[in-house]
PDB file of C-alpha atoms in Angstrom:
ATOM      1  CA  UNK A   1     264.788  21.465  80.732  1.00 47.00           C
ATOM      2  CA  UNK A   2     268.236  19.479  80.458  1.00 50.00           C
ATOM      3  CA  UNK A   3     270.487  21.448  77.776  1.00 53.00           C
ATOM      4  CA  UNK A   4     271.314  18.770  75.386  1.00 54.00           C
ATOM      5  CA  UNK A   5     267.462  19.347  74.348  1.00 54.00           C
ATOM      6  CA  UNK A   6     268.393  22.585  73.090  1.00 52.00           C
ATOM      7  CA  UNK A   7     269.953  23.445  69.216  1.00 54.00           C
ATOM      8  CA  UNK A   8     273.381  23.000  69.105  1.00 57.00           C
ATOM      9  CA  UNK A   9     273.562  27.363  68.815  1.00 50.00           C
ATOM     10  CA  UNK A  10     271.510  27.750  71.992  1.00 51.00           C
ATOM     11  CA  UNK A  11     274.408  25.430  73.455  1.00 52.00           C
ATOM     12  CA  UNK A  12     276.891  27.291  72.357  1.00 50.00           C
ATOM     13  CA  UNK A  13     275.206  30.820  73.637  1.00 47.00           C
ATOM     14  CA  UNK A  14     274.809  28.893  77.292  1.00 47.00           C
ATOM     15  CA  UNK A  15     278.030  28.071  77.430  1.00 49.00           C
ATOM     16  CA  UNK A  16     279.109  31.897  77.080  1.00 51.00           C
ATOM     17  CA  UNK A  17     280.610  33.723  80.166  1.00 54.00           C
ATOM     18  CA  UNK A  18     277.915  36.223  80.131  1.00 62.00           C
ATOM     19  CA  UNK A  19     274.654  34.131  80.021  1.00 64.00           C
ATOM     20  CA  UNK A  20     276.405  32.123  83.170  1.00 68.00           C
ATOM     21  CA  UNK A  21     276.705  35.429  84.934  1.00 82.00           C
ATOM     22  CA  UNK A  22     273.091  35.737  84.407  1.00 82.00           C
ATOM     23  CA  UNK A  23     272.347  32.648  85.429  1.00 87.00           C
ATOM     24  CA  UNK A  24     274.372  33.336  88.990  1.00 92.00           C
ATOM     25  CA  UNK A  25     272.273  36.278  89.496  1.00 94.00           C
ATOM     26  CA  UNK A  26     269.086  34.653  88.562  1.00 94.00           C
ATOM     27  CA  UNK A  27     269.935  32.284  91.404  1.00 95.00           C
ATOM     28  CA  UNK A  28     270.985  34.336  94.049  1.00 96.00           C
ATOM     29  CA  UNK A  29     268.375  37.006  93.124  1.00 96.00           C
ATOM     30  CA  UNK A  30     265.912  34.064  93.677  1.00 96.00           C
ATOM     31  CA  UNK A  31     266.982  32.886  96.845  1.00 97.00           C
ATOM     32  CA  UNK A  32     267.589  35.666  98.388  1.00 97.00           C
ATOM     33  CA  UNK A  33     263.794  36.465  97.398  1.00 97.00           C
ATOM     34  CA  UNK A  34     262.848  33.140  98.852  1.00 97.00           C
ATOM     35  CA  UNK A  35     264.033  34.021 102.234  1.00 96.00           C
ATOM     36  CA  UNK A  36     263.518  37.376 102.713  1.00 96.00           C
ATOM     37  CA  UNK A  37     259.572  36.756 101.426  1.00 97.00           C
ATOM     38  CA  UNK A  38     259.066  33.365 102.857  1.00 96.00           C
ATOM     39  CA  UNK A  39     258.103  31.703  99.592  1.00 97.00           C
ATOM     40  CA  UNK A  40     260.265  28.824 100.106  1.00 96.00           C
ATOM     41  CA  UNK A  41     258.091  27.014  98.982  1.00 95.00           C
ATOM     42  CA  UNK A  42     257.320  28.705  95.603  1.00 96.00           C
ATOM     43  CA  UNK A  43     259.600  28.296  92.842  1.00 96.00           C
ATOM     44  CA  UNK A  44     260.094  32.035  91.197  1.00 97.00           C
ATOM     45  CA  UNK A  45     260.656  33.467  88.081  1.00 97.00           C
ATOM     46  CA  UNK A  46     261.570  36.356  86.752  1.00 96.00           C
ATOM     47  CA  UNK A  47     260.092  38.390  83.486  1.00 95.00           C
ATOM     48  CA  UNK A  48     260.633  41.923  82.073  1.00 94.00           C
ATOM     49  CA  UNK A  49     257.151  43.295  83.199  1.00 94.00           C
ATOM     50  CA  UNK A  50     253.460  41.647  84.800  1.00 93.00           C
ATOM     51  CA  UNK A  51     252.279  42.194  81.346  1.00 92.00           C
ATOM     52  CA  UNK A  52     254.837  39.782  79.885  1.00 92.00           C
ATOM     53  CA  UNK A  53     254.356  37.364  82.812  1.00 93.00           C
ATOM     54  CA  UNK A  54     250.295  37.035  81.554  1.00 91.00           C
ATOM     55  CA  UNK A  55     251.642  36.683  77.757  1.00 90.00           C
ATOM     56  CA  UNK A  56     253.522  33.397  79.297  1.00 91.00           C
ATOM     57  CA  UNK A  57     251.293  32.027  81.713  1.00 91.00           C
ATOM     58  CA  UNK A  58     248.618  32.158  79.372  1.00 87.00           C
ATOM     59  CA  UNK A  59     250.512  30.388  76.701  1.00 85.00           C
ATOM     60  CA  UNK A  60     251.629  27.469  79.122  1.00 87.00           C
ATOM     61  CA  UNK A  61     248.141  27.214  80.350  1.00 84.00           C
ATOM     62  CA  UNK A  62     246.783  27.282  76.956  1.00 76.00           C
ATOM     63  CA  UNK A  63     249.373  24.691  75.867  1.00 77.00           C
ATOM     64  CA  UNK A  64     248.835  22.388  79.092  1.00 74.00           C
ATOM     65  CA  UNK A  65     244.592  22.451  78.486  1.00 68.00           C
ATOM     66  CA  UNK A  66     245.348  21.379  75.032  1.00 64.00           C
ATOM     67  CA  UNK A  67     247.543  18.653  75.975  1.00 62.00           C
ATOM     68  CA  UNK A  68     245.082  17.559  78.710  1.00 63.00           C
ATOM     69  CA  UNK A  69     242.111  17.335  76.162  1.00 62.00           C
ATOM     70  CA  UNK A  70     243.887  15.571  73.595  1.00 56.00           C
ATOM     71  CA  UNK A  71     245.355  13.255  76.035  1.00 59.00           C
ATOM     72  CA  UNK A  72     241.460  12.286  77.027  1.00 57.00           C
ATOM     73  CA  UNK A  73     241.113  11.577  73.269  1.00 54.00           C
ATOM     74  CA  UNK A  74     244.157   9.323  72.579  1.00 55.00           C
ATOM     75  CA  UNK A  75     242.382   6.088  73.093  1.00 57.00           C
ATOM     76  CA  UNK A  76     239.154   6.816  70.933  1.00 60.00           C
ATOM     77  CA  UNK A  77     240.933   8.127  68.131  1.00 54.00           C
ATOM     78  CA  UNK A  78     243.461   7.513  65.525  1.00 61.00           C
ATOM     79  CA  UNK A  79     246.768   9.793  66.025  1.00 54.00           C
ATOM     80  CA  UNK A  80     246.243  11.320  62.558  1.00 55.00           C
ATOM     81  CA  UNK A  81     242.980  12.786  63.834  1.00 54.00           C
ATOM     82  CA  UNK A  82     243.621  14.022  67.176  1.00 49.00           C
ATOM     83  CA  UNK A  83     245.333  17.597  66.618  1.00 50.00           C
ATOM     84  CA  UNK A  84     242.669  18.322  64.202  1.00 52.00           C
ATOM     85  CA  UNK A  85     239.957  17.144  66.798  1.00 49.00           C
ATOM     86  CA  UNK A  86     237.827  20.209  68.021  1.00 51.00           C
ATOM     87  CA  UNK A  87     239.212  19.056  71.825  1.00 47.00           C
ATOM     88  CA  UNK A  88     242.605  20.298  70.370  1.00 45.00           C
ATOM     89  CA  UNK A  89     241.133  23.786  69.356  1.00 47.00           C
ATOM     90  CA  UNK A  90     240.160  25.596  72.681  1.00 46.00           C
ATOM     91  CA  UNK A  91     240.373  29.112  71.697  1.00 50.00           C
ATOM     92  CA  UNK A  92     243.681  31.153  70.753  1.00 51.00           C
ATOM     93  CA  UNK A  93     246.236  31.674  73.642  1.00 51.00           C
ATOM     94  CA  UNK A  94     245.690  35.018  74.754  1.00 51.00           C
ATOM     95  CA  UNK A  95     243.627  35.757  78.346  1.00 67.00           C
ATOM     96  CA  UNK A  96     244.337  34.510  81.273  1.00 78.00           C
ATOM     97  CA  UNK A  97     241.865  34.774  84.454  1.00 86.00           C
ATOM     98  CA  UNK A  98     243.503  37.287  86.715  1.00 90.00           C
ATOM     99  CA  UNK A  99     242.543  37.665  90.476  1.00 93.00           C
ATOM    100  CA  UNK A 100     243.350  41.334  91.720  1.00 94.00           C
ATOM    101  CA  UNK A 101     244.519  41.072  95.150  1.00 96.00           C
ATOM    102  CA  UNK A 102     243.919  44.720  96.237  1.00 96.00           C
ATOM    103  CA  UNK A 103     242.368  46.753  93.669  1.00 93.00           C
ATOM    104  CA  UNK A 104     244.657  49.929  92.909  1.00 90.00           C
ATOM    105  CA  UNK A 105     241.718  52.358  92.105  1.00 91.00           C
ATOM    106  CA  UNK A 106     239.622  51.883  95.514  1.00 91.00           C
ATOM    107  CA  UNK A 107     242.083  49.853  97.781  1.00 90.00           C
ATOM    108  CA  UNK A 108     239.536  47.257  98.340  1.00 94.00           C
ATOM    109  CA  UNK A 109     240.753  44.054  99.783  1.00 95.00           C
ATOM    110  CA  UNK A 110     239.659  40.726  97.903  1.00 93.00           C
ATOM    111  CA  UNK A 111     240.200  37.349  99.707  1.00 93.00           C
ATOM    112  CA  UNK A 112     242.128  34.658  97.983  1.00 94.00           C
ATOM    113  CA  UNK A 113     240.564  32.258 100.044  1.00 91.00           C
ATOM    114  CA  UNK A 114     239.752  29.350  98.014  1.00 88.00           C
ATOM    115  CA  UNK A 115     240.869  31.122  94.976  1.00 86.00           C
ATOM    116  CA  UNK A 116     243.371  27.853  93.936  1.00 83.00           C
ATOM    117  CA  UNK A 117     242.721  27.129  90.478  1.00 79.00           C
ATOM    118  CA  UNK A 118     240.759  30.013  89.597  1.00 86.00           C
ATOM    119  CA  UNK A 119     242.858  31.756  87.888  1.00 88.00           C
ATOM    120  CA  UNK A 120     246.588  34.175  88.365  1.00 93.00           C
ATOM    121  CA  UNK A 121     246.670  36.306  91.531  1.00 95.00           C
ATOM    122  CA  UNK A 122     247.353  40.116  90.716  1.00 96.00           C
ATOM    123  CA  UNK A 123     249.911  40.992  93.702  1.00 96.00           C
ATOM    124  CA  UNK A 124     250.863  44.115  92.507  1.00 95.00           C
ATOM    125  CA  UNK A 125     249.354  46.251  95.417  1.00 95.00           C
ATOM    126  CA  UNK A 126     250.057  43.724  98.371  1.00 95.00           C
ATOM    127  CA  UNK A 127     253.325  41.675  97.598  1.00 97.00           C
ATOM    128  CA  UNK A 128     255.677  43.369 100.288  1.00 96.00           C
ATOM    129  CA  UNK A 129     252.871  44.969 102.216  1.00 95.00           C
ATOM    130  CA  UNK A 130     251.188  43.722 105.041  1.00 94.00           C
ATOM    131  CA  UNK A 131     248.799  41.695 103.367  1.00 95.00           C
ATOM    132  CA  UNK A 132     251.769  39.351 101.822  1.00 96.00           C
ATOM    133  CA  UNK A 133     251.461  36.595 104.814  1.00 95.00           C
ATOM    134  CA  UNK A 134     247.927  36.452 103.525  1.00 95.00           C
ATOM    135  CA  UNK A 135     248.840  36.627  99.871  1.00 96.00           C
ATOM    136  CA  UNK A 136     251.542  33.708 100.074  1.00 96.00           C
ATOM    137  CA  UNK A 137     249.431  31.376 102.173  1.00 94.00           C
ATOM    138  CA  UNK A 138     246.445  31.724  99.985  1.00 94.00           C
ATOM    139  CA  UNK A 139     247.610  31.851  96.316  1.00 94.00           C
ATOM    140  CA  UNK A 140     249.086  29.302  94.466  1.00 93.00           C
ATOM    141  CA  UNK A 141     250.215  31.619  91.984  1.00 95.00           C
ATOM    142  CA  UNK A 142     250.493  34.963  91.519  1.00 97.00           C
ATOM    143  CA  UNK A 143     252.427  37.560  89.615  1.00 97.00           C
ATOM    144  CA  UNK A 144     253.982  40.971  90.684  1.00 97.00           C
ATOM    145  CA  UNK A 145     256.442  43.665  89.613  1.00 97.00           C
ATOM    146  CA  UNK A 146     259.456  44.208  91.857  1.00 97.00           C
ATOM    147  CA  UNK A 147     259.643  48.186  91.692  1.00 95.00           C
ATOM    148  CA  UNK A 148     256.298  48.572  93.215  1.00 94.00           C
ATOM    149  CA  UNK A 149     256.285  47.893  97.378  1.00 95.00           C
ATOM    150  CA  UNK A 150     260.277  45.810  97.573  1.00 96.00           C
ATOM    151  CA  UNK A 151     261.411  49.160  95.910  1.00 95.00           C
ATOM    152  CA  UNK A 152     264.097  46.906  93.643  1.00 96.00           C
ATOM    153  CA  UNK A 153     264.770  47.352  90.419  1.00 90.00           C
ATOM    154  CA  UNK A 154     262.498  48.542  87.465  1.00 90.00           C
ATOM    155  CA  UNK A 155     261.764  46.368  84.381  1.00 92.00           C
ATOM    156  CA  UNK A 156     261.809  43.425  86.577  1.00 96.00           C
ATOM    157  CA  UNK A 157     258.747  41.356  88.058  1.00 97.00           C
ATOM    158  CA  UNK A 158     258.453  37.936  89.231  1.00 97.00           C
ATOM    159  CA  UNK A 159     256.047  35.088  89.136  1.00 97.00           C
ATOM    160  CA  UNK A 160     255.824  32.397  92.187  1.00 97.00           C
ATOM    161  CA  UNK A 161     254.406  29.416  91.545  1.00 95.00           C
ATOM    162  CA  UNK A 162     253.593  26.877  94.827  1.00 94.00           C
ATOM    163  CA  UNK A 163     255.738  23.912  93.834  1.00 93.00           C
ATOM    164  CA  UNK A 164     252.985  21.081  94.804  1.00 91.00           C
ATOM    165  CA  UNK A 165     250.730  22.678  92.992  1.00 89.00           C
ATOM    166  CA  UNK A 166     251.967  22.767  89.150  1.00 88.00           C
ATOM    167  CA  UNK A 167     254.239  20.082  87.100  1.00 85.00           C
ATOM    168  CA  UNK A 168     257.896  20.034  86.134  1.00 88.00           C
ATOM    169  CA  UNK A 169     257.194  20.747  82.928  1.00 86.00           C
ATOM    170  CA  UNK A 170     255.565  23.756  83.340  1.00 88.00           C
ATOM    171  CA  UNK A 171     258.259  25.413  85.560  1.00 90.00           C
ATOM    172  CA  UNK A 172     260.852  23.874  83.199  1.00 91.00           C
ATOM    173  CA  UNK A 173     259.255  26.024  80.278  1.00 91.00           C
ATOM    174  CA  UNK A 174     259.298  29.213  82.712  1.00 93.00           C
ATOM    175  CA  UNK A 175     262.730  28.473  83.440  1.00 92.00           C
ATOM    176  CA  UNK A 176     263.628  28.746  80.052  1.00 91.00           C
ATOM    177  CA  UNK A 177     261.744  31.602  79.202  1.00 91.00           C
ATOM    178  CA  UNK A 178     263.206  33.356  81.712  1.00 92.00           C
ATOM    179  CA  UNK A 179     267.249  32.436  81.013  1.00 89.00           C
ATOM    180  CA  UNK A 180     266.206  33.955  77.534  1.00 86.00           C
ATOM    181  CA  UNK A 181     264.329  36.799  78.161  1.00 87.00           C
ATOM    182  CA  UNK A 182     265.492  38.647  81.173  1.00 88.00           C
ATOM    183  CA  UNK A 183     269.061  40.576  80.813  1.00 87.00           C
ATOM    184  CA  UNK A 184     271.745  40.792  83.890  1.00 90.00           C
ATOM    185  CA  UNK A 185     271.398  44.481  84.703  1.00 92.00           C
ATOM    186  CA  UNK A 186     267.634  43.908  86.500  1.00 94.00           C
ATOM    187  CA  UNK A 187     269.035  41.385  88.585  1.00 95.00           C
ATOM    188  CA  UNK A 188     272.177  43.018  89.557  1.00 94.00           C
ATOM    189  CA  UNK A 189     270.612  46.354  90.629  1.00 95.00           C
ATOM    190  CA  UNK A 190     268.049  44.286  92.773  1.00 96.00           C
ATOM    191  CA  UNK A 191     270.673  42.279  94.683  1.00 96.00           C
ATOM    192  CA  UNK A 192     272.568  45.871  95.188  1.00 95.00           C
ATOM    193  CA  UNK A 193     269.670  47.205  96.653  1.00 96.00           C
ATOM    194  CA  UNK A 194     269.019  44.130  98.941  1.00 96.00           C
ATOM    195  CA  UNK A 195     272.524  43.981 100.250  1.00 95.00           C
ATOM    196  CA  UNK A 196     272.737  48.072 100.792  1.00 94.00           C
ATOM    197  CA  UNK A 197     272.595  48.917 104.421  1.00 91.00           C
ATOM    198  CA  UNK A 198     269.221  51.117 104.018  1.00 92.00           C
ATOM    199  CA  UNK A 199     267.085  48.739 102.062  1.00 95.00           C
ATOM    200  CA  UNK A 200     263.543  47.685 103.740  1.00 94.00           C
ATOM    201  CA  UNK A 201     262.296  44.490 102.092  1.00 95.00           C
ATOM    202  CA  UNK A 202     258.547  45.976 103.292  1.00 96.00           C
ATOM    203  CA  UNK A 203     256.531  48.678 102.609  1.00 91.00           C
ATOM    204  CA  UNK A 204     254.321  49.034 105.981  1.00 79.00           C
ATOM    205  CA  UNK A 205     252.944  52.566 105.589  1.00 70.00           C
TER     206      UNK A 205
END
């Protein structure tokens, strides 16, 4: 999203020395993500928490169905009618279809084969593992905290998205979610770990 679409105070805050530090660390954090975990060709994001990764995703998706349904409808009826049109009212924003990758309880492995469209791939349990060659090839998206097998930093996950697969706008709206939601101190305390001499980017026991 270009900044002259936001408010003149959301300018301002950009502008500030602080949120540009951020945004630095956001970008290295990412690419140093995107080479040590072969995802270059995901675009990432960062949230607080998986939980408030699902809150997102299942707004945008909710927002993007809508828009797809009403779009179908834009040359049968008038524009007065078509946000009140029951193709505009698809059920609150709220759930999102989540495909656990390896379930934490049993440690059964599910296969993402052919999963593509189906829904948000739970990588909690095998991003950073030896099942993430197999998670990155067959998920187009998927969701996982950074704590958990990279052993970075703590209130801090990410989201990859497969660039092909989803549109500008979408990652635009992550993007932005992201500048305003996720504080410096995450991000710093990952890269320190990465760039400290005894840091293991997998967990392989």
């Amino acid at each position: 999203m270009d900044k002259s679409s936001l408010s003149p105070l959301r300018q301002k805050i950009a502008d500030t020395s602080s949120e540009k530090d951020a945004k630095t660390l956001h970008n290295q954090l990412r690419q140093a993500l995107s080479r040590l975990y072969k995802l270059e060709n995901h675009d990432l994001f960062f949230v607080k928490s998986v939980t408030a990764g699902r809150v997102i995703l299942s707004h945008l998706f909710h927002k993007q169905e809508v828009a797809r349904c009403v779009a179908r409808q834009t040359s049968q009826l008038p524009a007065s009618e078509l946000l009140n049109h029951r193709t505009a009212r698809l059920g609150e924003p709220g759930k999102v279809p989540m495909i656990t990758h390896v379930n934490p309880r049993t440690g059964k492995v599910n296969s993402l084969r052919g999963c593509e469209g189906k829904g948000v791939v739970d990588a909690s349990d095998s991003f950073a593992t030896s099942l993430h060659e197999e998670l990155v090839r067959d998920s187009a998206i998927f969701i996982t905290p950074l704590h958990r097998h990279a052993s970075l930093s703590s209130g801090l996950a990410m989201i990859a998205l497969r660039t092909t697969a989803f549109s500008t706008l979408m990652r635009s709206e992550l993007r932005l979610f992201e500048a305003s939601t996720v504080p410096a101190r995450p991000l710093a305390d990952a890269l320190g770990i990465i760039r400290s001499s005894h840091w293991q980017p997998y967990n392989l026991a």
